[in-house]
PDB file of N, CA and C in Angstrom:
ATOM      1  N   UNK A  17      37.722-102.641 -57.149  1.00  0.00           N
ATOM      2  CA  UNK A  17      36.823-103.662 -56.572  1.00  0.00           C
ATOM      3  C   UNK A  17      37.778-104.711 -56.449  1.00  0.00           C
ATOM      4  N   UNK A  18      38.096-105.336 -55.886  1.00  0.00           N
ATOM      5  CA  UNK A  18      38.809-107.083 -56.017  1.00  0.00           C
ATOM      6  C   UNK A  18      37.792-107.866 -56.131  1.00  0.00           C
ATOM      7  N   UNK A  19      38.623-109.394 -56.967  1.00  0.00           N
ATOM      8  CA  UNK A  19      37.690-110.359 -56.696  1.00  0.00           C
ATOM      9  C   UNK A  19      36.867-111.054 -55.766  1.00  0.00           C
ATOM     10  N   UNK A  20      37.170-110.526 -54.422  1.00  0.00           N
ATOM     11  CA  UNK A  20      36.316-110.867 -53.360  1.00  0.00           C
ATOM     12  C   UNK A  20      34.948-109.452 -53.676  1.00  0.00           C
ATOM     13  N   UNK A  21      35.507-108.588 -54.015  1.00  0.00           N
ATOM     14  CA  UNK A  21      34.235-107.639 -53.738  1.00  0.00           C
ATOM     15  C   UNK A  21      33.103-107.933 -54.907  1.00  0.00           C
ATOM     16  N   UNK A  22      33.677-108.889 -56.221  1.00  0.00           N
ATOM     17  CA  UNK A  22      32.703-109.590 -56.742  1.00  0.00           C
ATOM     18  C   UNK A  22      31.825-110.567 -56.210  1.00  0.00           C
ATOM     19  N   UNK A  23      32.383-111.410 -55.476  1.00  0.00           N
ATOM     20  CA  UNK A  23      31.842-112.710 -54.778  1.00  0.00           C
ATOM     21  C   UNK A  23      30.639-111.744 -53.733  1.00  0.00           C
ATOM     22  N   UNK A  24      31.091-110.703 -53.066  1.00  0.00           N
ATOM     23  CA  UNK A  24      30.108-109.856 -52.250  1.00  0.00           C
ATOM     24  C   UNK A  24      29.166-109.564 -52.940  1.00  0.00           C
ATOM     25  N   UNK A  25      29.072-109.096 -53.719  1.00  0.00           N
ATOM     26  CA  UNK A  25      28.491-108.708 -54.986  1.00  0.00           C
ATOM     27  C   UNK A  25      27.247-109.694 -55.165  1.00  0.00           C
ATOM     28  N   UNK A  26      27.854-110.706 -55.705  1.00  0.00           N
ATOM     29  CA  UNK A  26      27.300-111.738 -56.287  1.00  0.00           C
ATOM     30  C   UNK A  26      26.126-112.706 -54.876  1.00  0.00           C
ATOM     31  N   UNK A  27      26.766-112.745 -53.687  1.00  0.00           N
ATOM     32  CA  UNK A  27      26.286-112.886 -52.443  1.00  0.00           C
ATOM     33  C   UNK A  27      25.217-112.126 -52.031  1.00  0.00           C
ATOM     34  N   UNK A  28      25.399-110.711 -52.192  1.00  0.00           N
ATOM     35  CA  UNK A  28      24.363-109.749 -52.130  1.00  0.00           C
ATOM     36  C   UNK A  28      23.040-109.625 -53.295  1.00  0.00           C
ATOM     37  N   UNK A  29      22.954-110.107 -54.204  1.00  0.00           N
ATOM     38  CA  UNK A  29      22.025-110.373 -55.124  1.00  0.00           C
ATOM     39  C   UNK A  29      20.581-110.854 -55.090  1.00  0.00           C
ATOM     40  N   UNK A  30      20.797-111.840 -53.647  1.00  0.00           N
ATOM     41  CA  UNK A  30      19.020-112.267 -53.381  1.00  0.00           C
ATOM     42  C   UNK A  30      18.586-111.110 -52.928  1.00  0.00           C
ATOM     43  N   UNK A  31      19.227-110.216 -51.927  1.00  0.00           N
ATOM     44  CA  UNK A  31      18.455-109.342 -51.259  1.00  0.00           C
ATOM     45  C   UNK A  31      17.938-107.763 -51.972  1.00  0.00           C
ATOM     46  N   UNK A  32      18.419-108.195 -53.785  1.00  0.00           N
ATOM     47  CA  UNK A  32      17.766-107.175 -54.412  1.00  0.00           C
ATOM     48  C   UNK A  32      16.910-107.972 -55.453  1.00  0.00           C
ATOM     49  N   UNK A  33      16.409-109.006 -55.287  1.00  0.00           N
ATOM     50  CA  UNK A  33      15.593-109.701 -56.100  1.00  0.00           C
ATOM     51  C   UNK A  33      14.315-109.014 -56.020  1.00  0.00           C
ATOM     52  N   UNK A  34      13.571-109.074 -56.916  1.00  0.00           N
ATOM     53  CA  UNK A  34      11.908-108.488 -57.074  1.00  0.00           C
ATOM     54  C   UNK A  34      11.455-110.211 -57.626  1.00  0.00           C
ATOM     55  N   UNK A  35      10.784-110.774 -56.248  1.00  0.00           N
ATOM     56  CA  UNK A  35      10.022-111.845 -56.623  1.00  0.00           C
ATOM     57  C   UNK A  35       8.792-112.092 -57.512  1.00  0.00           C
ATOM     58  N   UNK A  36       8.242-110.929 -57.619  1.00  0.00           N
ATOM     59  CA  UNK A  36       7.015-110.781 -58.152  1.00  0.00           C
ATOM     60  C   UNK A  36       7.030-110.508 -59.897  1.00  0.00           C
ATOM     61  N   UNK A  37       8.481-110.277 -60.375  1.00  0.00           N
ATOM     62  CA  UNK A  37       8.847-109.998 -62.049  1.00  0.00           C
ATOM     63  C   UNK A  37       9.257-111.729 -62.329  1.00  0.00           C
ATOM     64  N   UNK A  38       9.388-112.854 -61.369  1.00  0.00           N
ATOM     65  CA  UNK A  38       9.911-114.246 -61.436  1.00  0.00           C
ATOM     66  C   UNK A  38       8.575-114.741 -61.241  1.00  0.00           C
ATOM     67  N   UNK A  39       7.920-114.806 -61.445  1.00  0.00           N
ATOM     68  CA  UNK A  39       6.430-115.828 -60.946  1.00  0.00           C
ATOM     69  C   UNK A  39       6.549-116.739 -62.568  1.00  0.00           C
ATOM     70  N   UNK A  40       6.149-118.038 -61.898  1.00  0.00           N
ATOM     71  CA  UNK A  40       6.774-118.942 -63.023  1.00  0.00           C
ATOM     72  C   UNK A  40       8.042-119.231 -63.705  1.00  0.00           C
ATOM     73  N   UNK A  41       8.801-118.476 -63.586  1.00  0.00           N
ATOM     74  CA  UNK A  41      10.572-118.407 -63.809  1.00  0.00           C
ATOM     75  C   UNK A  41      11.401-119.663 -62.932  1.00  0.00           C
ATOM     76  N   UNK A  42      11.671-120.411 -64.273  1.00  0.00           N
ATOM     77  CA  UNK A  42      12.891-121.493 -63.119  1.00  0.00           C
ATOM     78  C   UNK A  42      13.775-121.495 -63.789  1.00  0.00           C
ATOM     79  N   UNK A  43      14.961-121.167 -63.908  1.00  0.00           N
ATOM     80  CA  UNK A  43      15.881-120.782 -64.507  1.00  0.00           C
ATOM     81  C   UNK A  43      17.514-120.974 -63.768  1.00  0.00           C
ATOM     82  N   UNK A  44      18.501-121.244 -64.504  1.00  0.00           N
ATOM     83  CA  UNK A  44      19.901-120.994 -64.030  1.00  0.00           C
ATOM     84  C   UNK A  44      20.638-120.463 -65.010  1.00  0.00           C
ATOM     85  N   UNK A  45      21.269-119.356 -64.054  1.00  0.00           N
ATOM     86  CA  UNK A  45      22.113-118.374 -65.041  1.00  0.00           C
ATOM     87  C   UNK A  45      23.354-118.768 -64.926  1.00  0.00           C
ATOM     88  N   UNK A  46      24.360-118.732 -65.515  1.00  0.00           N
ATOM     89  CA  UNK A  46      25.862-119.254 -65.177  1.00  0.00           C
ATOM     90  C   UNK A  46      26.450-118.052 -65.683  1.00  0.00           C
ATOM     91  N   UNK A  47      27.367-117.645 -64.872  1.00  0.00           N
ATOM     92  CA  UNK A  47      28.168-116.173 -65.034  1.00  0.00           C
ATOM     93  C   UNK A  47      29.668-116.686 -64.980  1.00  0.00           C
ATOM     94  N   UNK A  48      30.484-116.709 -66.270  1.00  0.00           N
ATOM     95  CA  UNK A  48      31.782-117.045 -66.115  1.00  0.00           C
ATOM     96  C   UNK A  48      32.699-116.042 -66.814  1.00  0.00           C
ATOM     97  N   UNK A  49      33.222-115.176 -65.546  1.00  0.00           N
ATOM     98  CA  UNK A  49      34.235-114.242 -65.523  1.00  0.00           C
ATOM     99  C   UNK A  49      35.426-114.501 -65.965  1.00  0.00           C
ATOM    100  N   UNK A  50      36.415-113.641 -66.070  1.00  0.00           N
ATOM    101  CA  UNK A  50      37.656-113.828 -66.602  1.00  0.00           C
ATOM    102  C   UNK A  50      38.484-112.794 -65.620  1.00  0.00           C
ATOM    103  N   UNK A  51      39.772-112.834 -65.954  1.00  0.00           N
ATOM    104  CA  UNK A  51      40.365-111.348 -65.263  1.00  0.00           C
ATOM    105  C   UNK A  51      40.560-111.563 -63.968  1.00  0.00           C
ATOM    106  N   UNK A  52      41.307-110.336 -63.501  1.00  0.00           N
ATOM    107  CA  UNK A  52      41.101-109.937 -62.258  1.00  0.00           C
ATOM    108  C   UNK A  52      39.934-110.273 -61.400  1.00  0.00           C
ATOM    109  N   UNK A  53      38.946-109.943 -61.972  1.00  0.00           N
ATOM    110  CA  UNK A  53      37.656-110.339 -61.374  1.00  0.00           C
ATOM    111  C   UNK A  53      36.897-111.526 -61.739  1.00  0.00           C
ATOM    112  N   UNK A  54      37.742-112.564 -62.071  1.00  0.00           N
ATOM    113  CA  UNK A  54      36.748-113.854 -62.518  1.00  0.00           C
ATOM    114  C   UNK A  54      36.975-114.696 -61.559  1.00  0.00           C
ATOM    115  N   UNK A  55      36.013-115.307 -61.866  1.00  0.00           N
ATOM    116  CA  UNK A  55      35.089-116.555 -61.433  1.00  0.00           C
ATOM    117  C   UNK A  55      34.184-117.080 -61.744  1.00  0.00           C
ATOM    118  N   UNK A  56      33.342-117.637 -61.234  1.00  0.00           N
ATOM    119  CA  UNK A  56      32.272-118.544 -61.996  1.00  0.00           C
ATOM    120  C   UNK A  56      31.037-118.665 -60.629  1.00  0.00           C
ATOM    121  N   UNK A  57      30.112-117.903 -61.079  1.00  0.00           N
ATOM    122  CA  UNK A  57      28.709-118.047 -60.512  1.00  0.00           C
ATOM    123  C   UNK A  57      27.721-118.420 -61.152  1.00  0.00           C
ATOM    124  N   UNK A  58      26.643-119.075 -60.154  1.00  0.00           N
ATOM    125  CA  UNK A  58      25.318-119.558 -60.638  1.00  0.00           C
ATOM    126  C   UNK A  58      24.543-118.828 -59.728  1.00  0.00           C
ATOM    127  N   UNK A  59      23.457-118.342 -60.309  1.00  0.00           N
ATOM    128  CA  UNK A  59      22.300-117.351 -60.298  1.00  0.00           C
ATOM    129  C   UNK A  59      21.062-118.880 -60.260  1.00  0.00           C
ATOM    130  N   UNK A  60      20.012-119.029 -59.374  1.00  0.00           N
ATOM    131  CA  UNK A  60      19.042-120.204 -59.512  1.00  0.00           C
ATOM    132  C   UNK A  60      18.055-119.273 -59.353  1.00  0.00           C
ATOM    133  N   UNK A  61      16.876-119.078 -59.926  1.00  0.00           N
ATOM    134  CA  UNK A  61      15.669-118.838 -59.871  1.00  0.00           C
ATOM    135  C   UNK A  61      14.927-119.692 -59.992  1.00  0.00           C
ATOM    136  N   UNK A  62      13.564-119.777 -58.932  1.00  0.00           N
ATOM    137  CA  UNK A  62      12.577-121.017 -58.607  1.00  0.00           C
ATOM    138  C   UNK A  62      11.689-120.637 -57.948  1.00  0.00           C
ATOM    139  N   UNK A  63      10.553-120.882 -58.092  1.00  0.00           N
ATOM    140  CA  UNK A  63       9.490-120.348 -56.923  1.00  0.00           C
ATOM    141  C   UNK A  63       9.674-119.079 -56.136  1.00  0.00           C
ATOM    142  N   UNK A  64       9.626-118.170 -57.040  1.00  0.00           N
ATOM    143  CA  UNK A  64      10.174-116.615 -56.960  1.00  0.00           C
ATOM    144  C   UNK A  64      11.007-116.253 -55.598  1.00  0.00           C
ATOM    145  N   UNK A  65      12.001-117.314 -55.966  1.00  0.00           N
ATOM    146  CA  UNK A  65      13.082-117.323 -55.141  1.00  0.00           C
ATOM    147  C   UNK A  65      14.429-116.995 -55.738  1.00  0.00           C
ATOM    148  N   UNK A  66      15.586-116.774 -55.441  1.00  0.00           N
ATOM    149  CA  UNK A  66      16.471-116.491 -55.977  1.00  0.00           C
ATOM    150  C   UNK A  66      17.752-116.767 -55.197  1.00  0.00           C
ATOM    151  N   UNK A  67      19.065-117.610 -55.654  1.00  0.00           N
ATOM    152  CA  UNK A  67      19.944-117.989 -54.417  1.00  0.00           C
ATOM    153  C   UNK A  67      21.301-118.224 -55.370  1.00  0.00           C
ATOM    154  N   UNK A  68      22.081-117.572 -54.928  1.00  0.00           N
ATOM    155  CA  UNK A  68      23.752-117.879 -55.970  1.00  0.00           C
ATOM    156  C   UNK A  68      24.687-118.904 -55.272  1.00  0.00           C
ATOM    157  N   UNK A  69      25.312-119.725 -55.967  1.00  0.00           N
ATOM    158  CA  UNK A  69      26.036-120.473 -55.621  1.00  0.00           C
ATOM    159  C   UNK A  69      27.032-120.146 -56.483  1.00  0.00           C
ATOM    160  N   UNK A  70      28.732-120.317 -55.852  1.00  0.00           N
ATOM    161  CA  UNK A  70      30.185-120.241 -56.825  1.00  0.00           C
ATOM    162  C   UNK A  70      30.034-121.416 -57.295  1.00  0.00           C
ATOM    163  N   UNK A  71      30.961-121.569 -58.755  1.00  0.00           N
ATOM    164  CA  UNK A  71      31.136-122.546 -59.685  1.00  0.00           C
ATOM    165  C   UNK A  71      30.640-122.946 -60.636  1.00  0.00           C
ATOM    166  N   UNK A  72      30.508-123.989 -61.332  1.00  0.00           N
ATOM    167  CA  UNK A  72      29.922-124.257 -62.948  1.00  0.00           C
ATOM    168  C   UNK A  72      28.739-125.020 -62.462  1.00  0.00           C
ATOM    169  N   UNK A  73      27.839-124.572 -63.406  1.00  0.00           N
ATOM    170  CA  UNK A  73      26.669-125.445 -63.528  1.00  0.00           C
ATOM    171  C   UNK A  73      26.665-126.366 -64.846  1.00  0.00           C
ATOM    172  N   UNK A  74      26.241-127.712 -64.549  1.00  0.00           N
ATOM    173  CA  UNK A  74      26.278-128.608 -65.686  1.00  0.00           C
ATOM    174  C   UNK A  74      25.152-128.494 -67.127  1.00  0.00           C
ATOM    175  N   UNK A  75      24.177-127.964 -66.495  1.00  0.00           N
ATOM    176  CA  UNK A  75      23.342-127.195 -67.619  1.00  0.00           C
ATOM    177  C   UNK A  75      22.578-126.159 -67.464  1.00  0.00           C
ATOM    178  N   UNK A  76      23.215-125.012 -67.719  1.00  0.00           N
ATOM    179  CA  UNK A  76      22.355-123.836 -67.053  1.00  0.00           C
ATOM    180  C   UNK A  76      21.768-123.309 -68.039  1.00  0.00           C
ATOM    181  N   UNK A  77      20.736-122.514 -67.864  1.00  0.00           N
ATOM    182  CA  UNK A  77      19.715-122.073 -69.523  1.00  0.00           C
ATOM    183  C   UNK A  77      20.326-121.046 -69.798  1.00  0.00           C
ATOM    184  N   UNK A  78      21.230-120.381 -68.803  1.00  0.00           N
ATOM    185  CA  UNK A  78      21.873-119.358 -69.937  1.00  0.00           C
ATOM    186  C   UNK A  78      23.201-119.177 -69.482  1.00  0.00           C
ATOM    187  N   UNK A  79      24.042-118.869 -70.118  1.00  0.00           N
ATOM    188  CA  UNK A  79      25.779-118.499 -69.622  1.00  0.00           C
ATOM    189  C   UNK A  79      25.994-117.228 -70.290  1.00  0.00           C
ATOM    190  N   UNK A  80      26.350-116.273 -69.245  1.00  0.00           N
ATOM    191  CA  UNK A  80      26.924-114.947 -69.737  1.00  0.00           C
ATOM    192  C   UNK A  80      28.618-115.308 -69.577  1.00  0.00           C
ATOM    193  N   UNK A  81      29.368-114.921 -70.624  1.00  0.00           N
ATOM    194  CA  UNK A  81      31.039-114.715 -70.582  1.00  0.00           C
ATOM    195  C   UNK A  81      31.289-113.406 -70.626  1.00  0.00           C
ATOM    196  N   UNK A  82      32.329-113.045 -69.829  1.00  0.00           N
ATOM    197  CA  UNK A  82      32.840-111.610 -69.877  1.00  0.00           C
ATOM    198  C   UNK A  82      33.526-111.360 -68.775  1.00  0.00           C
ATOM    199  N   UNK A  83      34.782-110.302 -69.005  1.00  0.00           N
ATOM    200  CA  UNK A  83      35.694-109.900 -67.725  1.00  0.00           C
ATOM    201  C   UNK A  83      34.713-109.564 -66.654  1.00  0.00           C
ATOM    202  N   UNK A  84      35.404-109.879 -65.704  1.00  0.00           N
ATOM    203  CA  UNK A  84      34.470-109.522 -64.281  1.00  0.00           C
ATOM    204  C   UNK A  84      34.826-108.213 -64.335  1.00  0.00           C
ATOM    205  N   UNK A  85      35.439-107.407 -64.650  1.00  0.00           N
ATOM    206  CA  UNK A  85      35.336-105.942 -64.773  1.00  0.00           C
ATOM    207  C   UNK A  85      34.216-105.389 -65.384  1.00  0.00           C
ATOM    208  N   UNK A  86      33.899-106.171 -66.503  1.00  0.00           N
ATOM    209  CA  UNK A  86      32.765-105.612 -67.279  1.00  0.00           C
ATOM    210  C   UNK A  86      31.308-106.068 -66.721  1.00  0.00           C
ATOM    211  N   UNK A  87      31.665-107.408 -65.892  1.00  0.00           N
ATOM    212  CA  UNK A  87      30.368-107.885 -65.149  1.00  0.00           C
ATOM    213  C   UNK A  87      30.307-106.881 -64.162  1.00  0.00           C
ATOM    214  N   UNK A  88      30.821-106.080 -63.103  1.00  0.00           N
ATOM    215  CA  UNK A  88      30.886-105.291 -62.341  1.00  0.00           C
ATOM    216  C   UNK A  88      30.404-103.932 -63.011  1.00  0.00           C
ATOM    217  N   UNK A  89      30.584-103.489 -63.598  1.00  0.00           N
ATOM    218  CA  UNK A  89      30.539-102.451 -64.508  1.00  0.00           C
ATOM    219  C   UNK A  89      28.824-102.368 -64.935  1.00  0.00           C
ATOM    220  N   UNK A  90      28.507-103.592 -65.480  1.00  0.00           N
ATOM    221  CA  UNK A  90      27.033-103.813 -65.782  1.00  0.00           C
ATOM    222  C   UNK A  90      26.202-103.795 -64.632  1.00  0.00           C
ATOM    223  N   UNK A  91      26.499-104.207 -63.755  1.00  0.00           N
ATOM    224  CA  UNK A  91      25.851-104.991 -62.232  1.00  0.00           C
ATOM    225  C   UNK A  91      25.644-103.480 -61.643  1.00  0.00           C
ATOM    226  N   UNK A  92      26.870-102.199 -61.669  1.00  0.00           N
ATOM    227  CA  UNK A  92      26.639-100.919 -60.952  1.00  0.00           C
ATOM    228  C   UNK A  92      26.171-100.338 -61.704  1.00  0.00           C
ATOM    229  N   UNK A  93      25.582-100.509 -63.010  1.00  0.00           N
ATOM    230  CA  UNK A  93      24.713 -99.664 -64.160  1.00  0.00           C
ATOM    231  C   UNK A  93      25.714 -98.420 -64.537  1.00  0.00           C
ATOM    232  N   UNK A  94      26.884 -98.931 -64.889  1.00  0.00           N
ATOM    233  CA  UNK A  94      27.871 -98.361 -65.159  1.00  0.00           C
ATOM    234  C   UNK A  94      27.808 -98.083 -66.912  1.00  0.00           C
ATOM    235  N   UNK A  95      27.635 -99.863 -66.966  1.00  0.00           N
ATOM    236  CA  UNK A  95      27.559-100.460 -68.717  1.00  0.00           C
ATOM    237  C   UNK A  95      26.176-100.835 -68.998  1.00  0.00           C
ATOM    238  N   UNK A  96      25.368-100.833 -70.137  1.00  0.00           N
ATOM    239  CA  UNK A  96      24.437-101.762 -70.367  1.00  0.00           C
ATOM    240  C   UNK A  96      24.662-103.290 -70.883  1.00  0.00           C
ATOM    241  N   UNK A  97      23.928-103.850 -70.609  1.00  0.00           N
ATOM    242  CA  UNK A  97      24.102-105.149 -71.190  1.00  0.00           C
ATOM    243  C   UNK A  97      24.171-105.422 -72.794  1.00  0.00           C
ATOM    244  N   UNK A  98      23.452-104.609 -73.254  1.00  0.00           N
ATOM    245  CA  UNK A  98      23.086-104.676 -74.485  1.00  0.00           C
ATOM    246  C   UNK A  98      24.596-104.086 -75.146  1.00  0.00           C
ATOM    247  N   UNK A  99      24.949-102.639 -74.572  1.00  0.00           N
ATOM    248  CA  UNK A  99      26.226-102.507 -75.194  1.00  0.00           C
ATOM    249  C   UNK A  99      27.382-103.354 -75.101  1.00  0.00           C
ATOM    250  N   UNK A 100      27.441-104.044 -73.922  1.00  0.00           N
ATOM    251  CA  UNK A 100      28.527-105.124 -73.635  1.00  0.00           C
ATOM    252  C   UNK A 100      27.968-106.168 -74.884  1.00  0.00           C
ATOM    253  N   UNK A 101      26.947-106.226 -75.204  1.00  0.00           N
ATOM    254  CA  UNK A 101      26.939-107.770 -76.182  1.00  0.00           C
ATOM    255  C   UNK A 101      27.159-107.027 -77.547  1.00  0.00           C
ATOM    256  N   UNK A 102      26.883-106.106 -77.511  1.00  0.00           N
ATOM    257  CA  UNK A 102      26.936-105.454 -79.004  1.00  0.00           C
ATOM    258  C   UNK A 102      28.410-105.082 -79.658  1.00  0.00           C
ATOM    259  N   UNK A 103      29.453-105.079 -78.523  1.00  0.00           N
ATOM    260  CA  UNK A 103      30.488-104.738 -78.926  1.00  0.00           C
ATOM    261  C   UNK A 103      31.647-105.836 -78.701  1.00  0.00           C
ATOM    262  N   UNK A 104      30.887-106.756 -78.205  1.00  0.00           N
ATOM    263  CA  UNK A 104      31.166-108.338 -78.449  1.00  0.00           C
ATOM    264  C   UNK A 104      32.354-108.550 -76.613  1.00  0.00           C
ATOM    265  N   UNK A 105      31.827-107.327 -75.718  1.00  0.00           N
ATOM    266  CA  UNK A 105      32.384-107.781 -74.561  1.00  0.00           C
ATOM    267  C   UNK A 105      31.594-108.577 -73.763  1.00  0.00           C
ATOM    268  N   UNK A 106      30.380-109.085 -73.881  1.00  0.00           N
ATOM    269  CA  UNK A 106      29.557-109.879 -73.421  1.00  0.00           C
ATOM    270  C   UNK A 106      29.100-111.028 -74.280  1.00  0.00           C
ATOM    271  N   UNK A 107      29.257-112.103 -74.100  1.00  0.00           N
ATOM    272  CA  UNK A 107      29.141-113.272 -74.791  1.00  0.00           C
ATOM    273  C   UNK A 107      27.836-114.443 -74.228  1.00  0.00           C
ATOM    274  N   UNK A 108      26.619-114.428 -75.033  1.00  0.00           N
ATOM    275  CA  UNK A 108      25.607-115.213 -74.211  1.00  0.00           C
ATOM    276  C   UNK A 108      25.671-116.674 -75.078  1.00  0.00           C
ATOM    277  N   UNK A 109      25.192-117.300 -74.519  1.00  0.00           N
ATOM    278  CA  UNK A 109      24.847-119.081 -74.791  1.00  0.00           C
ATOM    279  C   UNK A 109      23.505-119.198 -73.994  1.00  0.00           C
ATOM    280  N   UNK A 110      22.461-119.787 -74.783  1.00  0.00           N
ATOM    281  CA  UNK A 110      21.237-120.057 -74.116  1.00  0.00           C
ATOM    282  C   UNK A 110      20.021-119.294 -74.395  1.00  0.00           C
ATOM    283  N   UNK A 111      18.843-119.456 -73.952  1.00  0.00           N
ATOM    284  CA  UNK A 111      17.793-118.688 -73.988  1.00  0.00           C
ATOM    285  C   UNK A 111      18.208-117.408 -73.724  1.00  0.00           C
ATOM    286  N   UNK A 112      17.883-116.536 -75.026  1.00  0.00           N
ATOM    287  CA  UNK A 112      17.962-115.130 -74.883  1.00  0.00           C
ATOM    288  C   UNK A 112      17.136-114.378 -74.269  1.00  0.00           C
ATOM    289  N   UNK A 113      15.893-114.967 -74.194  1.00  0.00           N
ATOM    290  CA  UNK A 113      14.727-114.168 -73.503  1.00  0.00           C
ATOM    291  C   UNK A 113      14.788-114.306 -71.779  1.00  0.00           C
ATOM    292  N   UNK A 114      15.610-115.188 -71.474  1.00  0.00           N
ATOM    293  CA  UNK A 114      15.813-115.350 -70.157  1.00  0.00           C
ATOM    294  C   UNK A 114      17.049-114.614 -69.581  1.00  0.00           C
ATOM    295  N   UNK A 115      17.828-114.255 -70.880  1.00  0.00           N
ATOM    296  CA  UNK A 115      18.858-113.282 -70.484  1.00  0.00           C
ATOM    297  C   UNK A 115      18.062-111.920 -70.380  1.00  0.00           C
ATOM    298  N   UNK A 116      17.692-111.585 -71.434  1.00  0.00           N
ATOM    299  CA  UNK A 116      16.770-110.440 -71.337  1.00  0.00           C
ATOM    300  C   UNK A 116      15.947-109.893 -70.049  1.00  0.00           C
ATOM    301  N   UNK A 117      15.290-111.238 -69.419  1.00  0.00           N
ATOM    302  CA  UNK A 117      14.557-110.836 -68.166  1.00  0.00           C
ATOM    303  C   UNK A 117      15.617-110.658 -66.802  1.00  0.00           C
ATOM    304  N   UNK A 118      16.796-110.479 -67.053  1.00  0.00           N
ATOM    305  CA  UNK A 118      17.332-110.351 -65.653  1.00  0.00           C
ATOM    306  C   UNK A 118      17.350-108.924 -65.450  1.00  0.00           C
ATOM    307  N   UNK A 119      16.833-108.046 -66.121  1.00  0.00           N
ATOM    308  CA  UNK A 119      16.805-106.731 -65.397  1.00  0.00           C
ATOM    309  C   UNK A 119      15.712-106.296 -65.335  1.00  0.00           C
ATOM    310  N   UNK A 120      14.603-107.508 -65.206  1.00  0.00           N
ATOM    311  CA  UNK A 120      13.212-107.374 -64.368  1.00  0.00           C
ATOM    312  C   UNK A 120      13.605-107.547 -62.698  1.00  0.00           C
ATOM    313  N   UNK A 121      14.293-108.590 -63.140  1.00  0.00           N
ATOM    314  CA  UNK A 121      14.576-109.480 -61.417  1.00  0.00           C
ATOM    315  C   UNK A 121      15.240-108.428 -60.745  1.00  0.00           C
ATOM    316  N   UNK A 122      16.111-107.612 -61.103  1.00  0.00           N
ATOM    317  CA  UNK A 122      16.702-106.925 -60.168  1.00  0.00           C
ATOM    318  C   UNK A 122      16.721-105.131 -60.943  1.00  0.00           C
ATOM    319  N   UNK A 123      15.610-104.691 -60.897  1.00  0.00           N
ATOM    320  CA  UNK A 123      15.588-103.192 -61.637  1.00  0.00           C
ATOM    321  C   UNK A 123      16.283-102.426 -60.813  1.00  0.00           C
ATOM    322  N   UNK A 124      16.725-102.324 -59.683  1.00  0.00           N
ATOM    323  CA  UNK A 124      17.619-101.330 -59.089  1.00  0.00           C
ATOM    324  C   UNK A 124      19.146-101.588 -59.611  1.00  0.00           C
ATOM    325  N   UNK A 125      19.387-102.547 -60.407  1.00  0.00           N
ATOM    326  CA  UNK A 125      20.687-102.498 -61.136  1.00  0.00           C
ATOM    327  C   UNK A 125      20.883-101.986 -62.207  1.00  0.00           C
ATOM    328  N   UNK A 126      19.775-101.132 -63.057  1.00  0.00           N
ATOM    329  CA  UNK A 126      19.405-100.772 -64.385  1.00  0.00           C
ATOM    330  C   UNK A 126      20.280 -99.657 -64.091  1.00  0.00           C
ATOM    331  N   UNK A 127      21.116 -99.104 -65.560  1.00  0.00           N
ATOM    332  CA  UNK A 127      21.819 -97.645 -65.565  1.00  0.00           C
ATOM    333  C   UNK A 127      20.906 -96.446 -64.995  1.00  0.00           C
ATOM    334  N   UNK A 128      21.672 -95.975 -63.996  1.00  0.00           N
ATOM    335  CA  UNK A 128      20.942 -94.499 -63.745  1.00  0.00           C
ATOM    336  C   UNK A 128      20.717 -93.427 -64.755  1.00  0.00           C
TER     337      UNK A 128
END
C-alpha cells in the first residue's frame, strides 16, 4: 500500500468509529509515521464524533510514533499495538489510558 493508501485509510476511520464507546471522551491522538508510509495525522474525538486531519497538533493527548508500515499492520489487524509497543516498534507519549481505548472506538480493527 502506498503513502496515499495510508491517507485513505485515515480518511475512512470516521466511518468505522463506534460513537457509543466514546461517551464523555474528548481527546486528540497524534500519529507520527516514518518511512515510505510516513506522514502525520491527527485523530480528534469529541462529543461522540470522530474526525481526522493531516499535520501535527500542538498539544495532543496521545502521540503514537512508528513506521507507517507498522501502523498499517496494526490498523489492518496484522499486528497488535501491544506487541508493537513491547518490541519497541511503537513509541507512545501522553495518556496511556487514552491510547488503550483506541480499540474500543474502532472494534472492527482488532486482530482477527
